[in-house]
PDB file of C-alpha atoms in Angstrom:
ATOM      1  CA  UNK A  14      -0.043  -0.053   0.022  1.00  0.00           C
ATOM      2  CA  UNK A  15       1.265   3.292  -0.862  1.00  0.00           C
ATOM      3  CA  UNK A  16       1.861   5.565   2.155  1.00  0.00           C
ATOM      4  CA  UNK A  17       1.485   8.983   0.532  1.00  0.00           C
ATOM      5  CA  UNK A  18      -0.053   9.260  -2.783  1.00  0.00           C
ATOM      6  CA  UNK A  19      -0.412  12.192  -5.190  1.00  0.00           C
ATOM      7  CA  UNK A  20      -2.410  12.649  -8.384  1.00  0.00           C
ATOM      8  CA  UNK A  21      -1.627  13.399 -10.947  1.00  0.00           C
ATOM      9  CA  UNK A  22       2.088  12.430 -11.414  1.00  0.00           C
ATOM     10  CA  UNK A  23       2.508  14.871 -14.440  1.00  0.00           C
ATOM     11  CA  UNK A  24       0.547  17.867 -15.358  1.00  0.00           C
ATOM     12  CA  UNK A  25       1.099  19.870 -18.380  1.00  0.00           C
ATOM     13  CA  UNK A  26      -1.077  23.005 -18.871  1.00  0.00           C
ATOM     14  CA  UNK A  27      -1.048  26.448 -20.286  1.00  0.00           C
ATOM     15  CA  UNK A  28      -0.571  29.831 -18.446  1.00  0.00           C
ATOM     16  CA  UNK A  29      -3.606  31.159 -17.084  1.00  0.00           C
ATOM     17  CA  UNK A  30      -5.295  27.849 -16.188  1.00  0.00           C
ATOM     18  CA  UNK A  31      -6.336  26.777 -12.814  1.00  0.00           C
ATOM     19  CA  UNK A  32      -5.342  23.221 -11.658  1.00  0.00           C
ATOM     20  CA  UNK A  33      -5.595  21.018  -8.550  1.00  0.00           C
ATOM     21  CA  UNK A  34      -3.121  18.328  -7.085  1.00  0.00           C
ATOM     22  CA  UNK A  35      -4.554  15.775  -4.639  1.00  0.00           C
ATOM     23  CA  UNK A  36      -2.627  14.143  -1.905  1.00  0.00           C
ATOM     24  CA  UNK A  37      -3.679  11.365   0.445  1.00  0.00           C
ATOM     25  CA  UNK A  38      -1.793   9.525   3.178  1.00  0.00           C
ATOM     26  CA  UNK A  39      -2.780   6.580   5.027  1.00  0.00           C
ATOM     27  CA  UNK A  40      -0.204   6.468   7.720  1.00  0.00           C
ATOM     28  CA  UNK A  41      -2.601   8.228  10.287  1.00  0.00           C
ATOM     29  CA  UNK A  42      -0.257  11.166  10.573  1.00  0.00           C
ATOM     30  CA  UNK A  43      -1.565  14.337  11.990  1.00  0.00           C
ATOM     31  CA  UNK A  44       0.533  16.743   9.896  1.00  0.00           C
ATOM     32  CA  UNK A  45       0.748  17.235   6.149  1.00  0.00           C
ATOM     33  CA  UNK A  46       2.990  19.508   4.069  1.00  0.00           C
ATOM     34  CA  UNK A  47       3.438  20.876   0.509  1.00  0.00           C
ATOM     35  CA  UNK A  48       6.924  21.514  -0.871  1.00  0.00           C
ATOM     36  CA  UNK A  49       8.155  22.906  -4.138  1.00  0.00           C
ATOM     37  CA  UNK A  50      11.109  21.581  -5.775  1.00  0.00           C
ATOM     38  CA  UNK A  51      12.698  23.691  -8.445  1.00  0.00           C
ATOM     39  CA  UNK A  52      14.995  22.579 -11.318  1.00  0.00           C
ATOM     40  CA  UNK A  53      18.143  23.088  -9.034  1.00  0.00           C
ATOM     41  CA  UNK A  54      16.456  20.476  -6.641  1.00  0.00           C
ATOM     42  CA  UNK A  55      16.023  22.984  -4.010  1.00  0.00           C
ATOM     43  CA  UNK A  56      13.099  21.828  -1.671  1.00  0.00           C
ATOM     44  CA  UNK A  57      11.127  24.665  -0.119  1.00  0.00           C
ATOM     45  CA  UNK A  58       8.168  24.353   2.046  1.00  0.00           C
ATOM     46  CA  UNK A  59       4.979  26.012   1.144  1.00  0.00           C
ATOM     47  CA  UNK A  60       2.167  24.835   3.607  1.00  0.00           C
ATOM     48  CA  UNK A  61       1.836  22.552   6.667  1.00  0.00           C
ATOM     49  CA  UNK A  62      -1.422  21.437   8.053  1.00  0.00           C
ATOM     50  CA  UNK A  63      -2.011  19.755  11.399  1.00  0.00           C
ATOM     51  CA  UNK A  64      -5.388  18.148  11.908  1.00  0.00           C
ATOM     52  CA  UNK A  65      -6.865  20.135   9.279  1.00  0.00           C
ATOM     53  CA  UNK A  66      -5.578  23.357  10.482  1.00  0.00           C
ATOM     54  CA  UNK A  67      -3.094  25.636   8.700  1.00  0.00           C
ATOM     55  CA  UNK A  68       0.302  26.071  10.785  1.00  0.00           C
ATOM     56  CA  UNK A  69       2.583  27.038   8.198  1.00  0.00           C
ATOM     57  CA  UNK A  70       2.036  29.387   5.283  1.00  0.00           C
ATOM     58  CA  UNK A  71       5.115  30.497   3.807  1.00  0.00           C
ATOM     59  CA  UNK A  72       5.736  33.462   1.349  1.00  0.00           C
ATOM     60  CA  UNK A  73       3.612  31.831  -1.549  1.00  0.00           C
ATOM     61  CA  UNK A  74       1.453  33.798  -3.811  1.00  0.00           C
ATOM     62  CA  UNK A  75      -2.336  33.787  -3.000  1.00  0.00           C
ATOM     63  CA  UNK A  76      -2.680  31.998  -6.228  1.00  0.00           C
ATOM     64  CA  UNK A  77      -1.869  28.889  -4.167  1.00  0.00           C
ATOM     65  CA  UNK A  78      -4.661  27.528  -2.032  1.00  0.00           C
ATOM     66  CA  UNK A  79      -4.313  24.546   0.081  1.00  0.00           C
ATOM     67  CA  UNK A  80      -7.442  22.589   1.334  1.00  0.00           C
ATOM     68  CA  UNK A  81      -7.626  19.860   3.924  1.00  0.00           C
ATOM     69  CA  UNK A  82     -10.931  18.287   4.059  1.00  0.00           C
ATOM     70  CA  UNK A  83      -9.671  15.786   6.553  1.00  0.00           C
ATOM     71  CA  UNK A  84      -6.390  14.925   8.184  1.00  0.00           C
ATOM     72  CA  UNK A  85      -5.702  12.266   5.553  1.00  0.00           C
ATOM     73  CA  UNK A  86      -5.872  14.596   2.589  1.00  0.00           C
ATOM     74  CA  UNK A  87      -4.185  17.880   1.667  1.00  0.00           C
ATOM     75  CA  UNK A  88      -5.014  19.365  -1.918  1.00  0.00           C
ATOM     76  CA  UNK A  89      -3.251  22.138  -3.481  1.00  0.00           C
ATOM     77  CA  UNK A  90      -5.166  24.426  -5.716  1.00  0.00           C
ATOM     78  CA  UNK A  91      -3.495  26.820  -8.062  1.00  0.00           C
ATOM     79  CA  UNK A  92      -5.115  29.740  -9.891  1.00  0.00           C
ATOM     80  CA  UNK A  93      -4.070  31.637 -12.935  1.00  0.00           C
ATOM     81  CA  UNK A  94      -0.946  29.305 -13.505  1.00  0.00           C
ATOM     82  CA  UNK A  95       2.418  31.120 -14.541  1.00  0.00           C
ATOM     83  CA  UNK A  96       5.533  29.807 -16.304  1.00  0.00           C
ATOM     84  CA  UNK A  97       7.454  30.083 -12.896  1.00  0.00           C
ATOM     85  CA  UNK A  98       5.128  27.661 -11.190  1.00  0.00           C
ATOM     86  CA  UNK A  99       6.878  24.935 -13.243  1.00  0.00           C
ATOM     87  CA  UNK A 100       8.531  22.684 -10.698  1.00  0.00           C
ATOM     88  CA  UNK A 101       7.929  19.290  -8.895  1.00  0.00           C
ATOM     89  CA  UNK A 102       5.363  19.447  -6.051  1.00  0.00           C
ATOM     90  CA  UNK A 103       5.817  17.110  -3.266  1.00  0.00           C
ATOM     91  CA  UNK A 104       3.356  16.354  -0.509  1.00  0.00           C
ATOM     92  CA  UNK A 105       4.602  14.915   2.784  1.00  0.00           C
ATOM     93  CA  UNK A 106       3.217  13.966   6.117  1.00  0.00           C
ATOM     94  CA  UNK A 107       4.623  13.243   9.602  1.00  0.00           C
ATOM     95  CA  UNK A 108       3.759  12.211  12.837  1.00  0.00           C
ATOM     96  CA  UNK A 109       3.802  15.500  14.592  1.00  0.00           C
ATOM     97  CA  UNK A 110       5.357  19.067  14.009  1.00  0.00           C
ATOM     98  CA  UNK A 111       6.437  21.465  16.601  1.00  0.00           C
ATOM     99  CA  UNK A 112       8.356  19.802  19.208  1.00  0.00           C
ATOM    100  CA  UNK A 113      10.392  17.549  17.043  1.00  0.00           C
ATOM    101  CA  UNK A 114      10.765  17.061  13.511  1.00  0.00           C
ATOM    102  CA  UNK A 115      10.017  13.239  12.907  1.00  0.00           C
ATOM    103  CA  UNK A 116      10.568  11.542   9.694  1.00  0.00           C
ATOM    104  CA  UNK A 117       8.542  13.028   6.892  1.00  0.00           C
ATOM    105  CA  UNK A 118       7.191  10.590   4.386  1.00  0.00           C
ATOM    106  CA  UNK A 119       7.154  12.061   0.982  1.00  0.00           C
ATOM    107  CA  UNK A 120       4.762  11.455  -1.953  1.00  0.00           C
ATOM    108  CA  UNK A 121       6.025  10.520  -5.431  1.00  0.00           C
ATOM    109  CA  UNK A 122       5.638  14.089  -6.609  1.00  0.00           C
ATOM    110  CA  UNK A 123       3.697  15.914  -9.302  1.00  0.00           C
ATOM    111  CA  UNK A 124       5.638  17.281 -12.075  1.00  0.00           C
ATOM    112  CA  UNK A 125       3.867  20.614 -13.229  1.00  0.00           C
ATOM    113  CA  UNK A 126       4.945  22.114 -16.390  1.00  0.00           C
ATOM    114  CA  UNK A 127       3.322  25.427 -17.501  1.00  0.00           C
ATOM    115  CA  UNK A 128       3.616  26.341 -21.243  1.00  0.00           C
TER     116      UNK A 128
ATOM    117  CA  UNK B 276      15.878  33.758   8.082  1.00  0.00           C
ATOM    118  CA  UNK B 277      16.927  29.832   8.793  1.00  0.00           C
ATOM    119  CA  UNK B 278      19.769  28.737   6.619  1.00  0.00           C
ATOM    120  CA  UNK B 279      21.108  25.318   5.709  1.00  0.00           C
ATOM    121  CA  UNK B 280      24.120  25.226   3.740  1.00  0.00           C
ATOM    122  CA  UNK B 281      25.523  21.637   2.220  1.00  0.00           C
ATOM    123  CA  UNK B 282      28.957  21.060   0.810  1.00  0.00           C
ATOM    124  CA  UNK B 283      30.252  20.103  -1.568  1.00  0.00           C
ATOM    125  CA  UNK B 284      27.429  20.667  -4.016  1.00  0.00           C
ATOM    126  CA  UNK B 285      28.511  17.652  -6.014  1.00  0.00           C
ATOM    127  CA  UNK B 286      31.015  14.883  -5.732  1.00  0.00           C
ATOM    128  CA  UNK B 287      32.108  12.098  -8.149  1.00  0.00           C
ATOM    129  CA  UNK B 288      34.146   9.304  -6.729  1.00  0.00           C
ATOM    130  CA  UNK B 289      34.902   5.733  -7.533  1.00  0.00           C
ATOM    131  CA  UNK B 290      33.102   2.718  -6.150  1.00  0.00           C
ATOM    132  CA  UNK B 291      34.669   1.606  -2.912  1.00  0.00           C
ATOM    133  CA  UNK B 292      35.687   5.090  -1.927  1.00  0.00           C
ATOM    134  CA  UNK B 293      34.667   6.661   1.226  1.00  0.00           C
ATOM    135  CA  UNK B 294      32.804  10.030   1.197  1.00  0.00           C
ATOM    136  CA  UNK B 295      32.029  12.705   3.688  1.00  0.00           C
ATOM    137  CA  UNK B 296      29.050  15.156   2.986  1.00  0.00           C
ATOM    138  CA  UNK B 297      28.590  18.368   5.072  1.00  0.00           C
ATOM    139  CA  UNK B 298      25.923  20.277   6.451  1.00  0.00           C
ATOM    140  CA  UNK B 299      26.091  23.448   8.362  1.00  0.00           C
ATOM    141  CA  UNK B 300      23.101  25.605   9.676  1.00  0.00           C
ATOM    142  CA  UNK B 301      21.656  28.601  11.261  1.00  0.00           C
ATOM    143  CA  UNK B 302      18.420  27.883  12.654  1.00  0.00           C
ATOM    144  CA  UNK B 303      16.335  29.584  15.396  1.00  0.00           C
ATOM    145  CA  UNK B 304      15.088  27.075  18.022  1.00  0.00           C
ATOM    146  CA  UNK B 305      16.826  24.065  16.754  1.00  0.00           C
ATOM    147  CA  UNK B 306      14.669  20.883  17.149  1.00  0.00           C
ATOM    148  CA  UNK B 307      16.378  18.202  14.977  1.00  0.00           C
ATOM    149  CA  UNK B 308      18.410  17.628  11.844  1.00  0.00           C
ATOM    150  CA  UNK B 309      17.434  15.158   9.240  1.00  0.00           C
ATOM    151  CA  UNK B 310      19.266  13.581   6.237  1.00  0.00           C
ATOM    152  CA  UNK B 311      17.433  12.311   3.151  1.00  0.00           C
ATOM    153  CA  UNK B 312      18.338  10.438   0.080  1.00  0.00           C
ATOM    154  CA  UNK B 313      16.659  11.639  -3.179  1.00  0.00           C
ATOM    155  CA  UNK B 314      17.181   9.417  -6.446  1.00  0.00           C
ATOM    156  CA  UNK B 315      14.872   9.946  -9.297  1.00  0.00           C
ATOM    157  CA  UNK B 316      11.672  10.726  -7.269  1.00  0.00           C
ATOM    158  CA  UNK B 317      10.644  11.452  -3.638  1.00  0.00           C
ATOM    159  CA  UNK B 318      13.241  11.972  -0.819  1.00  0.00           C
ATOM    160  CA  UNK B 319      13.597   8.965   1.402  1.00  0.00           C
ATOM    161  CA  UNK B 320      14.515   9.263   5.131  1.00  0.00           C
ATOM    162  CA  UNK B 321      18.113   8.339   6.416  1.00  0.00           C
ATOM    163  CA  UNK B 322      18.534   9.710   9.812  1.00  0.00           C
ATOM    164  CA  UNK B 323      17.244  11.946  12.413  1.00  0.00           C
ATOM    165  CA  UNK B 324      19.720  13.550  14.968  1.00  0.00           C
ATOM    166  CA  UNK B 325      18.824  15.547  17.974  1.00  0.00           C
ATOM    167  CA  UNK B 326      21.887  15.217  20.208  1.00  0.00           C
ATOM    168  CA  UNK B 327      25.381  16.142  19.654  1.00  0.00           C
ATOM    169  CA  UNK B 328      28.190  13.558  19.653  1.00  0.00           C
ATOM    170  CA  UNK B 329      25.944  10.430  19.109  1.00  0.00           C
ATOM    171  CA  UNK B 330      26.531   8.747  15.858  1.00  0.00           C
ATOM    172  CA  UNK B 331      23.743   7.143  14.071  1.00  0.00           C
ATOM    173  CA  UNK B 332      24.490   4.202  11.997  1.00  0.00           C
ATOM    174  CA  UNK B 333      22.542   2.214   9.182  1.00  0.00           C
ATOM    175  CA  UNK B 334      24.861  -0.199   7.263  1.00  0.00           C
ATOM    176  CA  UNK B 335      27.578   1.724   5.484  1.00  0.00           C
ATOM    177  CA  UNK B 336      26.048   5.091   6.197  1.00  0.00           C
ATOM    178  CA  UNK B 337      26.658   7.124   9.544  1.00  0.00           C
ATOM    179  CA  UNK B 338      25.956  10.643  10.645  1.00  0.00           C
ATOM    180  CA  UNK B 339      26.845  12.660  13.579  1.00  0.00           C
ATOM    181  CA  UNK B 340      25.713  16.052  14.888  1.00  0.00           C
ATOM    182  CA  UNK B 341      27.646  18.995  16.538  1.00  0.00           C
ATOM    183  CA  UNK B 342      25.278  21.385  18.002  1.00  0.00           C
ATOM    184  CA  UNK B 343      27.824  23.617  19.302  1.00  0.00           C
ATOM    185  CA  UNK B 344      29.392  24.120  15.845  1.00  0.00           C
ATOM    186  CA  UNK B 345      26.053  23.895  14.073  1.00  0.00           C
ATOM    187  CA  UNK B 346      27.157  21.201  11.514  1.00  0.00           C
ATOM    188  CA  UNK B 347      26.445  17.495  10.709  1.00  0.00           C
ATOM    189  CA  UNK B 348      28.137  15.068   8.517  1.00  0.00           C
ATOM    190  CA  UNK B 349      27.092  12.044   6.576  1.00  0.00           C
ATOM    191  CA  UNK B 350      29.659   9.452   5.931  1.00  0.00           C
ATOM    192  CA  UNK B 351      29.341   6.710   3.424  1.00  0.00           C
ATOM    193  CA  UNK B 352      31.943   3.878   3.287  1.00  0.00           C
ATOM    194  CA  UNK B 353      32.694   1.408   0.636  1.00  0.00           C
ATOM    195  CA  UNK B 354      30.460   3.248  -1.893  1.00  0.00           C
ATOM    196  CA  UNK B 355      28.396   1.428  -4.444  1.00  0.00           C
ATOM    197  CA  UNK B 356      26.723   2.688  -7.566  1.00  0.00           C
ATOM    198  CA  UNK B 357      23.434   2.555  -5.809  1.00  0.00           C
ATOM    199  CA  UNK B 358      24.669   5.184  -3.512  1.00  0.00           C
ATOM    200  CA  UNK B 359      24.448   7.687  -6.409  1.00  0.00           C
ATOM    201  CA  UNK B 360      21.810  10.311  -5.559  1.00  0.00           C
ATOM    202  CA  UNK B 361      21.270  13.727  -4.048  1.00  0.00           C
ATOM    203  CA  UNK B 362      21.655  13.834  -0.399  1.00  0.00           C
ATOM    204  CA  UNK B 363      19.489  16.453   1.509  1.00  0.00           C
ATOM    205  CA  UNK B 364      20.040  17.964   4.933  1.00  0.00           C
ATOM    206  CA  UNK B 365      17.019  19.359   6.667  1.00  0.00           C
ATOM    207  CA  UNK B 366      16.945  21.134   9.964  1.00  0.00           C
ATOM    208  CA  UNK B 367      13.871  21.557  12.067  1.00  0.00           C
ATOM    209  CA  UNK B 368      13.219  24.819  13.857  1.00  0.00           C
ATOM    210  CA  UNK B 369      10.259  27.256  14.375  1.00  0.00           C
ATOM    211  CA  UNK B 370       7.773  24.763  13.272  1.00  0.00           C
ATOM    212  CA  UNK B 371       9.206  24.090   9.860  1.00  0.00           C
ATOM    213  CA  UNK B 372      11.894  22.119   8.020  1.00  0.00           C
ATOM    214  CA  UNK B 373      14.502  23.953   6.083  1.00  0.00           C
ATOM    215  CA  UNK B 374      16.154  22.052   3.538  1.00  0.00           C
ATOM    216  CA  UNK B 375      19.646  22.630   2.136  1.00  0.00           C
ATOM    217  CA  UNK B 376      20.380  22.518  -1.744  1.00  0.00           C
ATOM    218  CA  UNK B 377      21.742  18.991  -1.486  1.00  0.00           C
ATOM    219  CA  UNK B 378      24.963  17.276  -2.511  1.00  0.00           C
ATOM    220  CA  UNK B 379      24.941  15.445  -5.747  1.00  0.00           C
ATOM    221  CA  UNK B 380      26.876  12.177  -5.273  1.00  0.00           C
ATOM    222  CA  UNK B 381      27.843  10.164  -8.368  1.00  0.00           C
ATOM    223  CA  UNK B 382      29.597   6.860  -7.921  1.00  0.00           C
ATOM    224  CA  UNK B 383      31.645   5.516 -10.816  1.00  0.00           C
ATOM    225  CA  UNK B 384      31.915   1.877 -11.234  1.00  0.00           C
TER     226      UNK B 384
END
C-alpha cells in the first residue's frame, strides 16, 4: 500500500489555467505538507497542516490555496498558472510537528509544466 | 531567516571510496536535523539527529551532529553505484523544516 500518494504524477497546462493536485496519506499522521522543488533540486516548504488546521504558510502567492477536508488529505489548488510555477510539487506527512521533526514521508511528486 | 548550507554541491568518486558530506546550519530554536536521500523521485529518510556527539549508523552510512559548531556530517563507506543520489540535509526549527540545496553524489563503477 502506498503511504503517501499524489495525483496526477504529471501535469502539463497552459498559462492562466487553474489546476489542482491531490494528496492522500494512509499513515494516520496528523501533519501534512506541500513542498516545491525547483530545477536545481531546492526543496522549499509552502504549507503545513496539522489536523486540518493551517500552521505554516510560507511566502507563497495567494494564487496557491491548500485545502484539507480531513487529516488524511491535503489538496493544492493553483489559480492563474504562471511559467514560474513549473516545478515538482511534493506532498509529505509526519507524525507531529512543533516539538521535534520526525521523519517526513514524501509522496512521489507531481511534475507541473506550464507552457 | 533559517539557513542550511551543504557542501560539496557535487561529488564524483569511484566505487569503494569513502565520502563525507557536510551540512552547516543557522536555525532559530533548533529541534532536529534530518538526512534524506533523493534518487529519481521522492526523498527517502535516512537519519534524524537531535543530540550532539551521538553517531547514528545504518549499514555503510553514518551521521553525527555537532550542536556547538552547528553542523552535521554524513559518511558513506565502501560506496556502491546504488549510492548515487542527491543527499539532502534538513533542519527543524520554528515549526518548519528548512532544506539545504543538497549534495549530488555520483559513484563511478
